[in-house]
Coordinates of C-alpha atoms in Angstrom, one line a residue:
M8 CA 129.2 -134.5 -28.4
N9 CA 129.1 -138.2 -28.7
P10 CA 129.4 -139.7 -25.1
E11 CA 131.0 -143.0 -26.4
T12 CA 133.9 -141.4 -28.1
E13 CA 134.5 -137.6 -26.7
F14 CA 134.8 -137.2 -23.0
R15 CA 134.3 -134.3 -20.7
E16 CA 136.9 -132.2 -18.9
G17 CA 138.7 -134.0 -15.9
I18 CA 138.6 -137.4 -17.3
E19 CA 142.4 -137.8 -16.6
Q20 CA 141.7 -136.8 -12.9
L21 CA 139.0 -139.2 -12.4
A22 CA 141.2 -141.9 -13.9
D23 CA 143.8 -141.0 -11.1
H24 CA 141.4 -141.0 -8.4
Y25 CA 140.2 -144.5 -9.8
K26 CA 143.7 -145.9 -9.6
E27 CA 144.1 -144.6 -6.1
I28 CA 140.8 -146.7 -5.2
L29 CA 142.0 -150.0 -6.7
G30 CA 145.0 -149.7 -4.4
L31 CA 142.9 -148.7 -1.4
L32 CA 141.0 -151.8 -2.3
G33 CA 144.0 -154.1 -1.9
E34 CA 144.6 -154.5 -5.6
D35 CA 147.9 -153.6 -7.4
P36 CA 146.8 -151.1 -10.2
S37 CA 150.0 -151.6 -11.9
R38 CA 149.4 -155.3 -12.8
E39 CA 148.7 -156.2 -16.4
G40 CA 145.0 -156.7 -15.9
L41 CA 144.6 -153.5 -14.1
Q42 CA 146.6 -150.7 -15.8
K43 CA 144.0 -149.4 -18.3
T44 CA 141.3 -150.1 -15.7
P45 CA 141.1 -146.6 -13.9
L46 CA 140.8 -144.8 -17.5
R47 CA 137.9 -147.3 -18.6
V48 CA 136.3 -146.8 -15.4
A49 CA 136.7 -143.1 -15.8
K50 CA 135.2 -143.1 -19.4
A51 CA 132.4 -145.8 -18.2
M52 CA 131.4 -143.3 -15.4
Q53 CA 131.3 -140.0 -17.7
I54 CA 129.0 -142.1 -20.1
L55 CA 126.8 -143.2 -17.3
T56 CA 126.4 -139.6 -16.1
R57 CA 126.2 -137.8 -19.5
G58 CA 122.7 -136.6 -18.2
Y59 CA 124.4 -133.8 -16.3
T60 CA 125.3 -132.2 -19.8
Q61 CA 121.9 -132.5 -21.3
D62 CA 119.0 -130.4 -21.2
A63 CA 115.5 -132.4 -21.4
H64 CA 113.4 -129.3 -21.8
Q65 CA 115.5 -128.3 -24.9
V66 CA 114.9 -132.2 -26.1
L67 CA 111.1 -131.5 -26.1
L68 CA 111.3 -128.1 -27.3
D69 CA 113.1 -129.3 -30.5
A70 CA 110.2 -131.4 -31.6
L71 CA 107.4 -129.5 -30.3
F72 CA 104.3 -129.5 -32.8
E73 CA 100.9 -127.9 -32.8
E74 CA 98.0 -130.4 -32.8
K75 CA 94.5 -130.3 -31.7
Y76 CA 94.7 -134.2 -30.4
N77 CA 93.4 -134.3 -26.8
Q78 CA 93.4 -137.9 -25.8
M79 CA 96.0 -139.8 -24.0
V80 CA 99.4 -140.4 -25.4
I81 CA 101.3 -143.2 -23.9
V82 CA 104.9 -144.5 -24.5
K83 CA 105.5 -147.4 -22.3
D84 CA 108.3 -149.9 -21.6
I85 CA 111.1 -147.3 -22.1
D86 CA 114.2 -149.2 -20.9
F87 CA 116.4 -147.3 -18.6
F88 CA 119.6 -147.7 -16.7
S89 CA 120.6 -145.5 -13.9
L90 CA 123.2 -145.4 -10.8
C91 CA 121.9 -145.0 -7.2
E92 CA 123.6 -141.9 -5.6
H93 CA 123.5 -144.1 -2.1
H94 CA 126.0 -146.6 -3.2
M95 CA 126.6 -146.1 -7.0
L96 CA 125.3 -149.5 -8.0
P97 CA 123.0 -149.9 -10.9
F98 CA 119.1 -149.9 -10.8
Y99 CA 117.4 -150.5 -13.9
G100 CA 113.8 -151.2 -15.7
K101 CA 111.1 -149.7 -17.5
V102 CA 109.4 -146.3 -17.4
H103 CA 105.9 -145.7 -18.8
V104 CA 104.8 -142.1 -19.7
A105 CA 101.6 -140.7 -20.4
Y106 CA 100.2 -137.4 -21.3
I107 CA 97.1 -135.6 -22.5
P108 CA 98.0 -133.0 -25.1
N109 CA 96.6 -129.3 -24.7
G110 CA 97.2 -128.2 -28.3
R111 CA 101.0 -129.2 -28.2
I112 CA 102.6 -132.8 -28.9
T113 CA 106.4 -133.7 -29.0
G114 CA 108.0 -136.4 -31.1
L115 CA 107.5 -139.8 -29.3
S116 CA 111.3 -140.6 -29.2
K117 CA 112.0 -137.4 -27.3
I118 CA 109.8 -138.6 -24.3
A119 CA 112.4 -141.6 -24.3
R120 CA 115.3 -139.2 -24.5
V121 CA 113.9 -137.3 -21.4
V122 CA 114.1 -140.7 -19.5
D123 CA 117.5 -141.1 -20.7
I124 CA 118.8 -137.8 -19.6
Y125 CA 117.5 -138.0 -16.0
S126 CA 118.4 -141.6 -15.5
H127 CA 122.0 -140.8 -16.7
R128 CA 122.5 -138.9 -13.5
L129 CA 123.3 -140.3 -10.0
Q130 CA 119.6 -140.7 -9.0
V131 CA 117.0 -142.3 -6.5
Q132 CA 114.0 -143.5 -8.3
E133 CA 111.6 -141.5 -6.4
R134 CA 113.3 -138.0 -7.9
M135 CA 113.8 -139.5 -11.5
T136 CA 110.2 -140.3 -11.6
L137 CA 109.3 -136.7 -10.6
Q138 CA 111.5 -134.9 -12.9
I139 CA 110.6 -136.7 -16.1
K140 CA 106.8 -135.6 -15.1
E141 CA 107.8 -132.2 -14.2
C142 CA 109.8 -131.8 -17.4
I143 CA 106.7 -132.8 -19.5
E144 CA 104.4 -130.7 -17.6
K145 CA 106.7 -127.7 -17.6
T146 CA 107.6 -127.9 -21.2
L147 CA 104.4 -129.2 -23.0
K148 CA 101.8 -127.7 -20.5
P149 CA 99.5 -130.9 -21.4
L150 CA 96.1 -131.5 -19.5
G151 CA 97.7 -133.9 -17.3
V152 CA 100.9 -136.3 -17.0
M153 CA 101.5 -139.5 -15.2
V154 CA 104.8 -141.5 -15.2
V155 CA 105.4 -144.9 -13.6
V156 CA 108.7 -146.3 -13.1
E157 CA 109.3 -150.0 -12.2
A158 CA 112.8 -151.0 -11.5
K159 CA 115.1 -153.6 -9.8
H160 CA 118.0 -152.2 -7.5
M161 CA 121.3 -153.7 -7.5
C162 CA 122.1 -152.1 -4.0
M163 CA 119.2 -154.5 -2.7
Q164 CA 120.1 -157.6 -4.7
M165 CA 123.9 -157.6 -4.4
R166 CA 124.2 -156.3 -1.0
G167 CA 122.3 -155.5 2.1
V168 CA 119.3 -157.4 2.3
E169 CA 119.9 -159.3 -0.9
K170 CA 116.4 -159.7 -2.2
R171 CA 116.7 -160.5 -5.9
N172 CA 113.4 -160.6 -7.3
S173 CA 112.2 -157.3 -5.6
I174 CA 110.9 -154.5 -7.9
T175 CA 110.3 -151.1 -6.9
T176 CA 107.4 -149.4 -8.4
T177 CA 107.1 -145.3 -8.2
S178 CA 104.4 -143.0 -9.8
D179 CA 103.5 -139.3 -10.1
F180 CA 101.0 -137.7 -11.8
S181 CA 99.0 -134.0 -12.3
G182 CA 96.1 -132.5 -13.9
A183 CA 93.7 -134.9 -15.4
F184 CA 95.4 -138.1 -13.9
N185 CA 94.1 -136.8 -10.6
Q186 CA 90.9 -138.6 -11.5
A187 CA 91.0 -142.1 -10.6
K188 CA 89.3 -143.4 -13.7
T189 CA 92.0 -141.7 -15.9
R190 CA 95.0 -143.2 -13.7
E191 CA 93.2 -146.8 -14.1
E192 CA 92.9 -146.4 -17.8
F193 CA 96.6 -145.6 -18.2
M194 CA 97.3 -148.5 -15.6
N195 CA 95.4 -150.8 -17.7
L196 CA 96.8 -149.9 -20.8
I197 CA 100.8 -150.2 -19.9
H198 CA 100.0 -153.7 -18.4
S199 CA 97.9 -155.1 -21.4
H200 CA 99.8 -157.1 -24.1
S201 CA 102.6 -155.4 -26.0
L202 CA 103.0 -155.7 -29.9
T203 CA 105.7 -158.3 -29.7

C-alpha cells in the first residue's frame, strides 16, 4: 500500500469529524478555502499514523543476513517526524542507532524503516526510543543495542512554555552498552563530524 495514494478504511468518517471540528473552532467549513480541508487533513493524519499498519519486526526479518562481524554498527542522523500523543503536535529530530551483531545483521536502510514505523504513530519520545531498541533487540538478538533520540517538540515551542530552542534527548541501551566505555564510544561517534 502506498500511503500517499491509498488510504485506510474510515477516511470519510475522519473527514466528517474534521469538518465538525472546523465548525467548533468558529470557522465556516463551507467557505471556499475550507471545503476540501477536512478530507485533506484526514488523508494527512492517515499518512502521519501509517506506522499502525506496519510491522517493524518483519521489516528487519525481510533483510536478515548471517554475518560474523561483531563490532559496532551505527546508523546515525536518521531524520524523523512524529506526533505527540498529548497535543497531537509534531515533534521531530534525529535518531542514532547502534548495535553489535551476534552472527546476524540487517540491511542498513531497515534500521531507518524501523524508526519511520514507530515515529508514524501517536507517540511520546521516551516510548519511541524504547520501542526502537526493543524491536532491534528482539529481532536481531545482538550483543547490545543503543538508541539515542534528539528532538524538538512543537508543544513546547508553540504553546505552554514556548521555549523555541530546547532539545530533548532520550536514550536506551542493553547488553554490551551497559558498559560505560561502549556507550562513550557510541556517543563520541555520533557526535563526530559527518561525511557532508
